[in-house]
Amino acid sequence: MTAVRTSNTHAQAVDAAIELFSRQGYEQTTVEEIADAAQVSRATFFRRYRSKEDVVFADHELLLEEVVVMLAATRPDALDDGDLPERSWDPAVDPYLEVCRAARLVFDHHVGQRETSLARHHLLQIVPALRDRELVTTHRYERAFTKYLRDTLPADRSSTVQSIAFSAGVVAVHNAILRRWLRNPELDLVPDLEEAFAELRRGATADLVRRRELASGAASLATTTAGANGARVVVAYLEPGAEPEAVARAVRDALG
C-alpha cells in the first residue's frame, strides 16, 4: 500500500506541476504553488523533489527503480541458489532481450500516461532547463542498462564496448520512436519498436557468437573455387580445436 500511495503522490505532483507550468509559465510558477496543488507542504516538496525541474520527471524516479529491480531479477546470481556457475549465454534468459523489455516498460509508461506525456513534451519544447533535465533522465536509463549487461553477459564480453553500444542503441531507438508517437499519439508504434529492438539484438548476438568463437580458437575462413565438371569446392582454414558447428558455419557462409 505504501508503494501505491507513493506512486499516486508522485503522479499527482507531476500532473500539478505540468498543469501550472502550461497555464502560468515555467518561470512564473513557484514551488509553493506546486506544493499546494499537489497537497504537500513546502518542506515535503523539497525533501522529495529538490527542484521544479525534478518534479516534472518524478514519475521516472519510480520507473527507473522498477527497471533496475526488473533487470536484477534476471541476473545469474539472482537465478542461482548461491553456488554461482560460470556465466554463460543462456537463450532462456537473454540479457539483450531483458534490456529491450525494460525499455519497452518505459515506452508503455509514456503511452499509458498519454495526457501527461503530451503536456510534458510540449513543455520541453519551450523550457531549456527541462530539456537538460530530460537528458539527465535518459542518461540514467542508459547507465542502468549498461551496468546490467556488464554484470550479466559472459565474462569475456563484460569489459568491452558492446554493453555501452547496445544500451545506447536501445535508448536511441526508444527515443526516436517515442518522438514519433508524441507527434502523432493515434499511431500504434509498438510493432515498430519491437522490430527495431529485434534488429539490435540480432546484431549484438551475432557479434557475441563471433567473438566467443575467436576466444575459443574456433575462428575459421572458408572460400569456394571451381572444381572438375563445374563442381564447387569449399576450402576451409580453421584454427586448431574448432568445433564441428564452426566448420559447418564456415562452409555455409562460403556457399552463401
CSV table of C-alpha atoms in Angstrom, one decimal:
chain,number,residue,atom,x,y,z
A,1,MET,CA,0.0,0.0,0.0
A,2,THR,CA,2.9,2.4,0.7
A,3,ALA,CA,4.3,1.9,-2.8
A,4,VAL,CA,0.9,2.6,-4.3
A,5,ARG,CA,0.4,5.8,-2.2
A,6,THR,CA,3.9,7.0,-3.1
A,7,SER,CA,3.2,6.3,-6.8
A,8,ASN,CA,0.0,8.2,-6.7
A,9,THR,CA,1.6,11.1,-4.8
A,10,HIS,CA,4.3,11.4,-7.4
A,11,ALA,CA,1.8,11.3,-10.2
A,12,GLN,CA,-0.3,14.0,-8.5
A,13,ALA,CA,2.8,16.2,-8.2
A,14,VAL,CA,3.8,15.7,-11.8
A,15,ASP,CA,0.4,16.5,-13.1
A,16,ALA,CA,0.1,19.5,-10.9
A,17,ALA,CA,3.5,20.9,-11.9
A,18,ILE,CA,2.9,20.4,-15.6
A,19,GLU,CA,-0.6,21.9,-15.4
A,20,LEU,CA,0.7,25.0,-13.7
A,21,PHE,CA,3.7,25.4,-16.0
A,22,SER,CA,1.4,25.1,-19.0
A,23,ARG,CA,-1.1,27.6,-17.7
A,24,GLN,CA,1.1,30.1,-16.0
A,25,GLY,CA,4.5,29.6,-17.5
A,26,TYR,CA,7.5,27.9,-16.0
A,27,GLU,CA,9.3,30.9,-14.6
A,28,GLN,CA,6.1,32.4,-13.2
A,29,THR,CA,5.2,29.2,-11.2
A,30,THR,CA,6.5,29.0,-7.7
A,31,VAL,CA,7.4,25.9,-5.7
A,32,GLU,CA,4.7,26.9,-3.1
A,33,GLU,CA,2.1,26.8,-5.8
A,34,ILE,CA,3.1,23.4,-7.0
A,35,ALA,CA,3.2,22.1,-3.4
A,36,ASP,CA,-0.3,23.5,-2.7
A,37,ALA,CA,-1.6,21.9,-5.9
A,38,ALA,CA,0.0,18.6,-5.0
A,39,GLN,CA,-1.4,18.9,-1.5
A,40,VAL,CA,2.0,18.6,0.2
A,41,SER,CA,4.0,21.0,2.4
A,42,ARG,CA,6.9,23.1,1.0
A,43,ALA,CA,9.3,21.1,3.2
A,44,THR,CA,7.9,17.8,1.9
A,45,PHE,CA,8.2,19.0,-1.7
A,46,PHE,CA,11.9,19.8,-1.3
A,47,ARG,CA,12.5,16.5,0.5
A,48,ARG,CA,11.0,14.6,-2.4
A,49,TYR,CA,11.8,16.6,-5.5
A,50,ARG,CA,14.5,19.2,-4.7
A,51,SER,CA,13.6,21.5,-7.6
A,52,LYS,CA,10.9,22.4,-10.1
A,53,GLU,CA,12.8,20.5,-12.8
A,54,ASP,CA,12.9,17.3,-10.8
A,55,VAL,CA,9.2,17.2,-10.1
A,56,VAL,CA,8.3,17.2,-13.8
A,57,PHE,CA,10.2,13.8,-14.0
A,58,ALA,CA,9.3,12.5,-10.6
A,59,ASP,CA,7.3,9.5,-12.1
A,60,HIS,CA,10.5,8.4,-13.8
A,61,GLU,CA,12.3,8.1,-10.5
A,62,LEU,CA,9.9,5.3,-9.6
A,63,LEU,CA,10.0,3.9,-13.1
A,64,LEU,CA,13.8,3.7,-13.0
A,65,GLU,CA,13.7,1.9,-9.7
A,66,GLU,CA,11.3,-0.6,-11.3
A,67,VAL,CA,13.5,-1.1,-14.3
A,68,VAL,CA,16.6,-1.8,-12.0
A,69,VAL,CA,14.6,-4.3,-10.0
A,70,MET,CA,13.2,-6.0,-13.1
A,71,LEU,CA,16.7,-6.4,-14.6
A,72,ALA,CA,18.3,-7.5,-11.3
A,73,ALA,CA,15.8,-10.4,-11.1
A,74,THR,CA,17.3,-12.0,-14.3
A,75,ARG,CA,21.0,-11.8,-13.3
A,76,PRO,CA,22.7,-15.1,-12.9
A,77,ASP,CA,23.3,-14.6,-9.2
A,78,ALA,CA,19.6,-13.9,-8.8
A,79,LEU,CA,18.6,-17.1,-10.6
A,80,ASP,CA,21.1,-19.4,-8.8
A,81,ASP,CA,20.7,-20.7,-5.3
A,82,GLY,CA,24.1,-19.3,-4.2
A,83,ASP,CA,26.5,-21.7,-6.0
A,84,LEU,CA,27.0,-19.4,-9.0
A,85,PRO,CA,28.2,-21.2,-12.1
A,86,GLU,CA,30.4,-19.6,-14.7
A,87,ARG,CA,28.3,-17.0,-16.6
A,88,SER,CA,27.2,-18.4,-19.9
A,89,TRP,CA,25.0,-17.4,-22.8
A,90,ASP,CA,21.5,-18.7,-21.9
A,91,PRO,CA,18.9,-18.2,-24.6
A,92,ALA,CA,16.2,-18.6,-21.9
A,93,VAL,CA,17.5,-15.5,-20.2
A,94,ASP,CA,18.9,-13.3,-22.9
A,95,PRO,CA,20.4,-10.2,-21.3
A,96,TYR,CA,19.9,-8.2,-24.5
A,97,LEU,CA,16.2,-9.2,-24.6
A,98,GLU,CA,15.8,-8.2,-20.9
A,99,VAL,CA,17.2,-4.7,-21.7
A,100,CYS,CA,14.7,-4.3,-24.5
A,101,ARG,CA,11.9,-5.4,-22.2
A,102,ALA,CA,12.9,-2.8,-19.7
A,103,ALA,CA,13.0,-0.1,-22.4
A,104,ARG,CA,9.5,-1.3,-23.6
A,105,LEU,CA,8.3,-0.8,-20.0
A,106,VAL,CA,9.4,2.9,-20.2
A,107,PHE,CA,7.7,3.3,-23.6
A,108,ASP,CA,4.5,1.8,-22.2
A,109,HIS,CA,4.6,4.2,-19.3
A,110,HIS,CA,4.7,7.2,-21.7
A,111,VAL,CA,1.8,5.8,-23.7
A,112,GLY,CA,-0.2,4.8,-20.7
A,113,GLN,CA,0.1,8.4,-19.3
A,114,ARG,CA,-0.8,10.0,-22.6
A,115,GLU,CA,-2.0,13.4,-21.4
A,116,THR,CA,0.9,13.8,-19.0
A,117,SER,CA,3.4,12.7,-21.7
A,118,LEU,CA,2.0,15.1,-24.3
A,119,ALA,CA,1.9,18.0,-21.9
A,120,ARG,CA,5.4,17.3,-20.7
A,121,HIS,CA,6.6,17.1,-24.3
A,122,HIS,CA,5.1,20.5,-25.1
A,123,LEU,CA,6.9,22.0,-22.1
A,124,LEU,CA,10.2,20.6,-23.2
A,125,GLN,CA,10.0,22.5,-26.4
A,126,ILE,CA,9.8,25.8,-24.7
A,127,VAL,CA,11.8,25.4,-21.4
A,128,PRO,CA,15.5,24.7,-21.9
A,129,ALA,CA,16.0,23.7,-18.2
A,130,LEU,CA,13.5,20.9,-18.7
A,131,ARG,CA,15.3,19.6,-21.8
A,132,ASP,CA,18.5,19.5,-19.8
A,133,ARG,CA,16.7,17.5,-17.1
A,134,GLU,CA,15.3,15.1,-19.7
A,135,LEU,CA,18.9,14.4,-20.9
A,136,VAL,CA,19.9,13.5,-17.3
A,137,THR,CA,16.9,11.1,-17.0
A,138,THR,CA,17.7,9.5,-20.3
A,139,HIS,CA,21.4,9.0,-19.3
A,140,ARG,CA,20.3,7.3,-16.1
A,141,TYR,CA,18.4,4.7,-18.0
A,142,GLU,CA,21.3,4.1,-20.3
A,143,ARG,CA,23.7,3.7,-17.4
A,144,ALA,CA,21.3,1.2,-15.7
A,145,PHE,CA,21.2,-0.9,-18.9
A,146,THR,CA,25.0,-0.8,-19.3
A,147,LYS,CA,25.6,-1.9,-15.8
A,148,TYR,CA,23.2,-4.8,-16.1
A,149,LEU,CA,24.8,-6.0,-19.3
A,150,ARG,CA,28.3,-5.7,-17.8
A,151,ASP,CA,27.2,-7.7,-14.8
A,152,THR,CA,25.3,-10.3,-16.8
A,153,LEU,CA,27.0,-11.1,-20.1
A,154,PRO,CA,29.7,-13.7,-20.3
A,155,ALA,CA,32.9,-12.6,-18.7
A,156,ASP,CA,34.8,-12.3,-22.0
A,157,ARG,CA,32.3,-9.6,-23.1
A,158,SER,CA,31.7,-7.7,-19.8
A,159,SER,CA,34.8,-5.4,-20.3
A,160,THR,CA,34.2,-4.4,-23.9
A,161,VAL,CA,32.3,-1.6,-25.5
A,162,GLN,CA,29.4,-3.9,-26.5
A,163,SER,CA,27.4,-3.2,-23.4
A,164,ILE,CA,27.7,0.6,-23.8
A,165,ALA,CA,27.0,0.4,-27.5
A,166,PHE,CA,23.9,-1.8,-27.2
A,167,SER,CA,22.5,0.3,-24.3
A,168,ALA,CA,23.0,3.5,-26.2
A,169,GLY,CA,21.3,1.9,-29.3
A,170,VAL,CA,18.3,0.8,-27.3
A,171,VAL,CA,17.8,4.2,-25.8
A,172,ALA,CA,18.3,6.0,-29.1
A,173,VAL,CA,15.7,3.7,-30.8
A,174,HIS,CA,13.3,4.1,-27.9
A,175,ASN,CA,13.6,7.9,-28.0
A,176,ALA,CA,13.2,8.2,-31.8
A,177,ILE,CA,10.1,6.1,-31.9
A,178,LEU,CA,8.7,7.8,-28.8
A,179,ARG,CA,9.1,11.2,-30.5
A,180,ARG,CA,7.1,9.8,-33.5
A,181,TRP,CA,4.4,8.8,-31.1
A,182,LEU,CA,4.4,12.2,-29.4
A,183,ARG,CA,3.9,13.9,-32.7
A,184,ASN,CA,1.0,11.6,-33.6
A,185,PRO,CA,-0.3,9.8,-30.5
A,186,GLU,CA,-3.0,8.0,-32.5
A,187,LEU,CA,-0.4,5.7,-34.0
A,188,ASP,CA,0.4,2.3,-32.7
A,189,LEU,CA,4.2,2.2,-32.9
A,190,VAL,CA,4.8,-0.8,-30.6
A,191,PRO,CA,5.4,-3.1,-33.6
A,192,ASP,CA,8.0,-0.7,-35.0
A,193,LEU,CA,9.6,-0.5,-31.6
A,194,GLU,CA,9.8,-4.3,-31.2
A,195,GLU,CA,11.2,-4.8,-34.7
A,196,ALA,CA,13.9,-2.2,-34.1
A,197,PHE,CA,14.8,-3.8,-30.8
A,198,ALA,CA,14.9,-7.2,-32.5
A,199,GLU,CA,17.3,-5.9,-35.1
A,200,LEU,CA,19.6,-4.5,-32.4
A,201,ARG,CA,19.5,-7.9,-30.7
A,202,ARG,CA,20.3,-9.8,-33.9
A,203,GLY,CA,23.4,-7.7,-34.4
A,204,ALA,CA,24.6,-7.9,-30.8
A,205,THR,CA,24.0,-11.7,-30.6
A,206,ALA,CA,25.8,-12.4,-33.9
A,207,ASP,CA,28.8,-10.3,-32.6
A,208,LEU,CA,28.8,-12.2,-29.4
A,209,VAL,CA,28.9,-15.6,-31.1
A,210,ARG,CA,31.7,-14.5,-33.4
A,211,ARG,CA,33.8,-13.2,-30.5
A,212,ARG,CA,33.3,-16.3,-28.5
A,213,GLU,CA,34.4,-18.4,-31.4
A,214,LEU,CA,37.6,-16.3,-31.7
A,215,ALA,CA,38.2,-16.6,-27.9
A,216,SER,CA,37.8,-20.4,-28.0
A,217,GLY,CA,40.2,-20.8,-31.0
A,218,ALA,CA,37.4,-21.7,-33.4
A,219,ALA,CA,38.0,-18.9,-35.9
A,220,SER,CA,37.7,-20.0,-39.4
A,221,LEU,CA,37.8,-18.8,-43.0
A,222,ALA,CA,36.3,-20.6,-46.0
A,223,THR,CA,36.4,-19.9,-49.7
A,224,THR,CA,34.9,-21.6,-52.8
A,225,THR,CA,36.6,-22.4,-56.1
A,226,ALA,CA,35.6,-24.2,-59.2
A,227,GLY,CA,36.3,-27.9,-59.4
A,228,ALA,CA,36.0,-30.5,-62.1
A,229,ASN,CA,32.8,-30.6,-64.2
A,230,GLY,CA,31.8,-27.2,-62.7
A,231,ALA,CA,31.5,-28.5,-59.2
A,232,ARG,CA,32.1,-26.1,-56.3
A,233,VAL,CA,34.9,-26.9,-54.0
A,234,VAL,CA,35.0,-25.4,-50.5
A,235,VAL,CA,38.4,-24.8,-48.9
A,236,ALA,CA,38.2,-24.1,-45.2
A,237,TYR,CA,41.0,-22.8,-43.0
A,238,LEU,CA,40.3,-23.4,-39.3
A,239,GLU,CA,42.2,-22.8,-36.0
A,240,PRO,CA,43.1,-25.9,-34.0
A,241,GLY,CA,40.3,-27.1,-31.8
A,242,ALA,CA,37.5,-25.7,-34.0
A,243,GLU,CA,34.1,-27.2,-33.1
A,244,PRO,CA,32.1,-29.1,-35.8
A,245,GLU,CA,29.4,-26.4,-35.8
A,246,ALA,CA,32.1,-23.8,-36.6
A,247,VAL,CA,33.2,-25.8,-39.5
A,248,ALA,CA,29.7,-26.2,-40.8
A,249,ARG,CA,29.0,-22.5,-40.3
A,250,ALA,CA,32.2,-21.6,-42.3
A,251,VAL,CA,31.1,-23.9,-45.2
A,252,ARG,CA,27.5,-22.5,-45.2
A,253,ASP,CA,28.8,-18.9,-45.2
A,254,ALA,CA,31.1,-19.7,-48.2
A,255,LEU,CA,28.4,-21.4,-50.1
A,256,GLY,CA,26.0,-18.5,-49.4
